[in-house]
């Protein structure tokens, strides 16, 4: 027995109350002798996860590897992490599935397009964080989206990710049965990010629901895909119904981010910039330079949030 007995346990209990560990709701997990994170090209038998990732507190995820590489350089500069140019190597360079970069307590990981790709990445990311003995981790998706009634360039903090029927749930078919999982995101974190947007005061920042779809064209009520099974009138009726349901933007990953964070006890958020107003059309007409500036806005907001959080400690 450890000297001090009950006093030591009491102190440990207080520490546990302060720290939020990562849950792995899989009864088979602890039986694994070795865990190979295939799509990251990492494994518990070949890498020392606590040494590599034990200090991670913020994980920022986004679709594009290039965008994540740009973000890690940006956040490193914001946090004053001095390293030579391009000295943030891709930790997952042995695979072409995803890219991963690290700067101090911040990990940036690409997730590809759509919920299936994001889900695969999140399964392995969450296991990586657990193996690394991380605690109090926050996962934030940064991305682009189509707006609903918002000027292009607005940044949306997601309150709930909703499905095509505007319900805050993700349906997954597992062993032939439909399982429904909550897609409501952490309220306090969303409010804190919204406040950061107001503090920056550089662009319009709002909170609202995000419609998460299974594809970019018909699923998002677009008329410009290779296939279209509805009229412009039907499209507008649907988008106006989304607006009435509190939907501020449309993208393709928020539901799985919310569901998996909820199941594993991780605080999650989604911060996306709108690159067009879908009530005005389907085609993106903003210039390349304008889009690049829009895409930097979630980075600036989340960078401000991370820097503020670290300064408060």
Short mmCIF file of C-alpha atoms in Angstrom, two decimals:
data_model
loop_
_atom_site.label_atom_id
_atom_site.label_comp_id
_atom_site.label_asym_id
_atom_site.label_seq_id
_atom_site.Cartn_x
_atom_site.Cartn_y
_atom_site.Cartn_z
CA UNK A 1 0.00 0.00 0.00
CA UNK A 2 1.17 3.55 -0.76
CA UNK A 3 2.17 5.51 2.38
CA UNK A 4 -0.52 7.96 3.37
CA UNK A 5 -3.33 5.62 2.26
CA UNK A 6 -6.68 7.43 2.34
CA UNK A 7 -5.14 10.92 2.10
CA UNK A 8 -3.32 9.91 -1.09
CA UNK A 9 -6.52 8.44 -2.53
CA UNK A 10 -8.45 11.59 -1.62
CA UNK A 11 -5.89 13.74 -3.42
CA UNK A 12 -6.07 11.44 -6.43
CA UNK A 13 -9.84 11.75 -6.39
CA UNK A 14 -9.63 15.55 -6.50
CA UNK A 15 -7.20 15.34 -9.40
CA UNK A 16 -9.49 12.95 -11.24
CA UNK A 17 -12.37 15.37 -10.75
CA UNK A 18 -10.33 18.14 -12.38
CA UNK A 19 -9.19 16.03 -15.30
CA UNK A 20 -11.41 14.49 -17.91
CA UNK A 21 -9.98 11.26 -19.25
CA UNK A 22 -10.89 9.72 -22.59
CA UNK A 23 -13.41 6.88 -22.56
CA UNK A 24 -13.09 3.97 -24.97
CA UNK A 25 -16.55 2.34 -25.02
CA UNK A 26 -15.27 -0.91 -26.48
CA UNK A 27 -15.03 -3.99 -24.20
CA UNK A 28 -12.54 -5.57 -26.62
CA UNK A 29 -10.08 -2.70 -26.43
CA UNK A 30 -8.17 -3.69 -23.27
CA UNK A 31 -7.70 -7.24 -24.57
CA UNK A 32 -5.52 -6.05 -27.46
CA UNK A 33 -1.82 -6.78 -26.97
CA UNK A 34 -0.87 -4.31 -29.67
CA UNK A 35 -2.92 -1.59 -31.34
CA UNK A 36 -1.97 -0.75 -34.92
CA UNK A 37 -3.41 2.56 -36.11
CA UNK A 38 -3.24 1.49 -39.73
CA UNK A 39 -4.39 4.71 -41.40
CA UNK A 40 -1.90 6.77 -39.36
CA UNK A 41 0.97 4.29 -39.86
CA UNK A 42 1.49 4.32 -36.07
CA UNK A 43 1.26 1.56 -33.48
CA UNK A 44 1.70 0.90 -29.78
CA UNK A 45 4.35 -1.74 -30.56
CA UNK A 46 6.47 0.66 -32.62
CA UNK A 47 5.89 4.10 -31.09
CA UNK A 48 6.00 5.58 -27.58
CA UNK A 49 2.63 7.34 -27.59
CA UNK A 50 2.91 9.10 -24.17
CA UNK A 51 6.32 10.52 -25.14
CA UNK A 52 5.09 11.65 -28.56
CA UNK A 53 1.62 12.95 -27.72
CA UNK A 54 1.19 13.02 -23.93
CA UNK A 55 1.16 16.82 -23.76
CA UNK A 56 -1.59 17.30 -26.35
CA UNK A 57 -4.53 19.42 -25.15
CA UNK A 58 -5.99 20.69 -28.43
CA UNK A 59 -6.63 18.67 -31.58
CA UNK A 60 -7.65 20.68 -34.63
CA UNK A 61 -8.98 18.68 -37.56
CA UNK A 62 -9.87 19.66 -41.11
CA UNK A 63 -10.39 18.10 -44.50
CA UNK A 64 -7.26 19.22 -46.31
CA UNK A 65 -3.69 18.16 -45.42
CA UNK A 66 -2.41 21.47 -46.81
CA UNK A 67 -4.84 23.42 -44.64
CA UNK A 68 -3.71 21.52 -41.55
CA UNK A 69 -0.07 22.15 -42.39
CA UNK A 70 -0.81 25.86 -42.76
CA UNK A 71 -2.67 25.84 -39.45
CA UNK A 72 0.16 24.23 -37.49
CA UNK A 73 2.56 26.88 -38.77
CA UNK A 74 0.08 29.59 -37.84
CA UNK A 75 -0.59 28.30 -34.31
CA UNK A 76 3.13 27.73 -33.69
CA UNK A 77 3.76 31.39 -34.49
CA UNK A 78 0.87 32.45 -32.25
CA UNK A 79 2.24 30.41 -29.34
CA UNK A 80 5.83 31.56 -29.90
CA UNK A 81 7.12 28.07 -30.66
CA UNK A 82 10.37 28.88 -32.42
CA UNK A 83 11.33 26.37 -35.09
CA UNK A 84 13.01 26.69 -38.46
CA UNK A 85 10.75 27.06 -41.48
CA UNK A 86 9.04 23.79 -42.51
CA UNK A 87 10.26 22.05 -39.35
CA UNK A 88 6.84 20.57 -38.59
CA UNK A 89 7.06 17.19 -40.33
CA UNK A 90 4.06 15.07 -41.21
CA UNK A 91 3.93 12.45 -38.45
CA UNK A 92 1.90 10.19 -40.75
CA UNK A 93 4.25 10.54 -43.73
CA UNK A 94 4.40 6.73 -44.11
CA UNK A 95 0.79 6.74 -45.33
CA UNK A 96 -1.14 8.90 -47.79
CA UNK A 97 -4.48 8.56 -45.99
CA UNK A 98 -4.12 11.37 -43.47
CA UNK A 99 -1.59 14.02 -42.44
CA UNK A 100 -0.70 14.91 -38.85
CA UNK A 101 1.37 17.78 -37.46
CA UNK A 102 2.28 18.80 -33.91
CA UNK A 103 3.35 22.07 -32.30
CA UNK A 104 3.58 21.94 -28.51
CA UNK A 105 0.15 21.04 -27.04
CA UNK A 106 -1.59 21.34 -30.43
CA UNK A 107 -2.12 18.47 -32.86
CA UNK A 108 -3.46 19.15 -36.37
CA UNK A 109 -4.89 16.23 -38.36
CA UNK A 110 -6.59 16.02 -41.76
CA UNK A 111 -9.76 13.95 -42.08
CA UNK A 112 -10.60 13.97 -45.77
CA UNK A 113 -14.10 14.61 -47.15
CA UNK A 114 -17.28 13.29 -45.59
CA UNK A 115 -18.34 11.36 -42.52
CA UNK A 116 -16.90 7.94 -43.47
CA UNK A 117 -13.39 9.35 -43.89
CA UNK A 118 -13.71 11.52 -40.77
CA UNK A 119 -15.01 8.57 -38.71
CA UNK A 120 -12.04 6.36 -39.60
CA UNK A 121 -9.64 9.12 -38.63
CA UNK A 122 -11.49 9.83 -35.36
CA UNK A 123 -11.46 6.16 -34.28
CA UNK A 124 -7.68 6.10 -34.56
CA UNK A 125 -7.20 9.62 -33.18
CA UNK A 126 -9.24 8.88 -30.06
CA UNK A 127 -7.32 5.65 -29.45
CA UNK A 128 -4.05 7.55 -29.96
CA UNK A 129 -5.07 10.11 -27.31
CA UNK A 130 -6.05 7.32 -24.91
CA UNK A 131 -2.78 5.42 -25.43
CA UNK A 132 -0.93 8.72 -24.90
CA UNK A 133 -2.64 9.17 -21.51
CA UNK A 134 -3.99 12.57 -22.54
CA UNK A 135 -6.63 14.34 -20.47
CA UNK A 136 -8.85 17.41 -20.86
CA UNK A 137 -8.45 17.28 -24.62
CA UNK A 138 -10.56 19.45 -26.91
CA UNK A 139 -11.23 18.48 -30.54
CA UNK A 140 -12.19 21.27 -32.94
CA UNK A 141 -13.09 20.81 -36.59
CA UNK A 142 -12.08 23.78 -38.78
CA UNK A 143 -13.57 23.92 -42.23
CA UNK A 144 -15.58 25.53 -44.99
CA UNK A 145 -19.31 25.34 -45.55
CA UNK A 146 -22.26 26.68 -47.45
CA UNK A 147 -24.14 29.35 -45.54
CA UNK A 148 -27.90 29.75 -45.10
CA UNK A 149 -28.87 33.42 -45.11
CA UNK A 150 -25.39 34.57 -44.10
CA UNK A 151 -22.96 36.77 -45.98
CA UNK A 152 -20.02 34.76 -47.41
CA UNK A 153 -17.09 34.82 -45.02
CA UNK A 154 -19.22 34.46 -41.89
CA UNK A 155 -17.93 31.98 -39.30
CA UNK A 156 -20.43 29.56 -37.77
CA UNK A 157 -19.96 27.92 -34.36
CA UNK A 158 -22.08 24.76 -34.41
CA UNK A 159 -24.55 24.23 -31.57
CA UNK A 160 -26.07 21.05 -32.98
CA UNK A 161 -25.20 19.03 -36.05
CA UNK A 162 -28.50 18.02 -37.64
CA UNK A 163 -29.43 15.42 -40.25
CA UNK A 164 -31.47 15.88 -43.42
CA UNK A 165 -34.66 15.97 -41.33
CA UNK A 166 -33.09 18.67 -39.09
CA UNK A 167 -32.83 16.31 -36.09
CA UNK A 168 -29.71 16.39 -33.84
CA UNK A 169 -28.83 12.75 -34.30
CA UNK A 170 -26.58 10.51 -36.36
CA UNK A 171 -28.00 7.23 -37.66
CA UNK A 172 -25.48 4.45 -38.04
CA UNK A 173 -26.41 0.98 -39.28
CA UNK A 174 -24.46 -1.54 -37.19
CA UNK A 175 -24.96 -5.29 -37.67
CA UNK A 176 -28.03 -4.50 -39.74
CA UNK A 177 -29.65 -2.34 -37.03
CA UNK A 178 -30.05 1.45 -36.92
CA UNK A 179 -28.33 3.09 -33.95
CA UNK A 180 -29.07 6.77 -33.21
CA UNK A 181 -26.45 8.93 -31.50
CA UNK A 182 -26.69 12.47 -30.18
CA UNK A 183 -25.00 15.21 -32.20
CA UNK A 184 -25.39 18.11 -29.79
CA UNK A 185 -22.00 19.75 -29.17
CA UNK A 186 -20.61 21.07 -25.87
CA UNK A 187 -22.59 24.23 -25.05
CA UNK A 188 -19.98 25.93 -22.88
CA UNK A 189 -17.22 25.39 -25.45
CA UNK A 190 -19.44 26.75 -28.24
CA UNK A 191 -20.20 29.85 -26.17
CA UNK A 192 -16.52 30.35 -25.40
CA UNK A 193 -15.61 30.14 -29.09
CA UNK A 194 -18.41 32.58 -29.98
CA UNK A 195 -17.03 35.01 -27.41
CA UNK A 196 -13.57 34.66 -28.98
CA UNK A 197 -15.06 35.64 -32.32
CA UNK A 198 -16.58 38.73 -30.77
CA UNK A 199 -13.26 39.62 -29.13
CA UNK A 200 -11.46 39.39 -32.47
CA UNK A 201 -14.16 41.54 -34.10
CA UNK A 202 -12.67 40.90 -37.56
CA UNK A 203 -15.58 39.07 -39.22
CA UNK A 204 -19.18 38.04 -38.60
CA UNK A 205 -19.34 35.16 -36.10
CA UNK A 206 -22.61 33.40 -35.24
CA UNK A 207 -23.79 30.27 -33.44
CA UNK A 208 -26.38 27.97 -34.96
CA UNK A 209 -27.23 24.51 -36.19
CA UNK A 210 -25.20 22.85 -38.95
CA UNK A 211 -26.80 20.58 -41.53
CA UNK A 212 -24.49 17.59 -42.06
CA UNK A 213 -25.06 15.73 -45.32
CA UNK A 214 -23.85 12.55 -46.99
CA UNK A 215 -22.76 14.20 -50.22
CA UNK A 216 -21.94 17.58 -51.76
CA UNK A 217 -24.55 17.74 -54.53
CA UNK A 218 -28.06 16.26 -54.19
CA UNK A 219 -27.68 15.84 -50.42
CA UNK A 220 -27.06 19.58 -50.13
CA UNK A 221 -29.97 20.46 -52.47
CA UNK A 222 -27.69 21.52 -55.31
CA UNK A 223 -28.92 21.80 -58.88
CA UNK A 224 -25.46 21.65 -60.48
CA UNK A 225 -24.43 18.01 -59.98
CA UNK A 226 -24.28 15.30 -62.64
CA UNK A 227 -27.63 14.03 -61.31
CA UNK A 228 -30.53 16.08 -59.93
CA UNK A 229 -33.94 14.69 -58.97
CA UNK A 230 -35.72 17.87 -57.85
CA UNK A 231 -36.75 21.31 -59.10
CA UNK A 232 -35.45 24.73 -58.12
CA UNK A 233 -38.75 25.37 -56.31
CA UNK A 234 -38.35 22.18 -54.26
CA UNK A 235 -34.74 23.11 -53.49
CA UNK A 236 -35.68 26.58 -52.22
CA UNK A 237 -38.53 25.20 -50.11
CA UNK A 238 -36.09 22.80 -48.42
CA UNK A 239 -33.39 25.43 -47.80
CA UNK A 240 -35.97 27.84 -46.35
CA UNK A 241 -37.18 25.04 -44.05
CA UNK A 242 -33.57 24.54 -42.95
CA UNK A 243 -33.30 28.27 -42.23
CA UNK A 244 -36.49 28.11 -40.17
CA UNK A 245 -35.04 25.15 -38.22
CA UNK A 246 -32.06 27.28 -37.14
CA UNK A 247 -29.60 25.89 -39.68
CA UNK A 248 -26.85 28.41 -40.44
CA UNK A 249 -24.60 26.31 -42.66
CA UNK A 250 -24.14 23.00 -44.47
CA UNK A 251 -21.11 20.67 -44.47
CA UNK A 252 -20.31 16.95 -44.34
CA UNK A 253 -18.49 15.99 -41.11
CA UNK A 254 -20.01 17.71 -38.07
CA UNK A 255 -22.42 14.90 -37.09
CA UNK A 256 -19.75 12.23 -36.74
CA UNK A 257 -17.44 14.64 -34.89
CA UNK A 258 -20.19 15.44 -32.40
CA UNK A 259 -21.35 11.83 -31.95
CA UNK A 260 -17.87 10.40 -31.39
CA UNK A 261 -16.82 13.17 -29.01
CA UNK A 262 -20.00 12.63 -26.97
CA UNK A 263 -19.44 8.88 -26.75
CA UNK A 264 -15.82 9.21 -25.59
CA UNK A 265 -16.19 12.11 -23.15
CA UNK A 266 -14.21 14.58 -25.26
CA UNK A 267 -15.29 18.19 -25.57
CA UNK A 268 -15.82 18.89 -29.27
CA UNK A 269 -16.61 21.88 -31.44
CA UNK A 270 -17.08 22.72 -35.12
CA UNK A 271 -15.99 26.08 -36.53
CA UNK A 272 -16.64 26.62 -40.24
CA UNK A 273 -16.54 29.63 -42.52
CA UNK A 274 -19.28 30.06 -45.13
CA UNK A 275 -18.03 30.52 -48.69
CA UNK A 276 -21.43 31.31 -50.24
CA UNK A 277 -25.07 31.87 -49.30
CA UNK A 278 -27.02 28.87 -50.57
CA UNK A 279 -30.22 30.93 -50.66
CA UNK A 280 -28.56 32.92 -53.45
CA UNK A 281 -27.17 30.05 -55.54
CA UNK A 282 -25.08 26.88 -55.81
CA UNK A 283 -21.87 27.99 -57.52
CA UNK A 284 -18.91 29.46 -55.63
CA UNK A 285 -18.06 32.81 -57.25
CA UNK A 286 -15.60 34.26 -54.73
CA UNK A 287 -12.07 34.70 -56.10
CA UNK A 288 -9.24 32.34 -55.16
CA UNK A 289 -7.64 35.08 -53.07
CA UNK A 290 -10.96 35.77 -51.37
CA UNK A 291 -11.46 32.09 -50.55
CA UNK A 292 -7.97 31.87 -49.05
CA UNK A 293 -8.79 34.80 -46.77
CA UNK A 294 -12.12 33.22 -45.79
CA UNK A 295 -10.39 29.92 -44.98
CA UNK A 296 -8.00 31.71 -42.62
CA UNK A 297 -10.85 32.95 -40.45
CA UNK A 298 -11.56 29.72 -38.50
CA UNK A 299 -7.80 29.44 -37.95
CA UNK A 300 -7.67 32.94 -36.50
CA UNK A 301 -10.63 32.33 -34.20
CA UNK A 302 -9.41 28.95 -32.95
CA UNK A 303 -5.86 30.29 -32.64
CA UNK A 304 -7.17 33.10 -30.43
CA UNK A 305 -9.12 30.56 -28.36
CA UNK A 306 -6.10 28.28 -27.83
CA UNK A 307 -3.78 31.16 -26.95
CA UNK A 308 -6.35 32.55 -24.51
CA UNK A 309 -6.84 29.15 -22.85
CA UNK A 310 -3.10 28.62 -22.41
CA UNK A 311 -2.61 32.15 -21.07
CA UNK A 312 -5.29 31.63 -18.44
CA UNK A 313 -3.41 28.67 -16.91
#
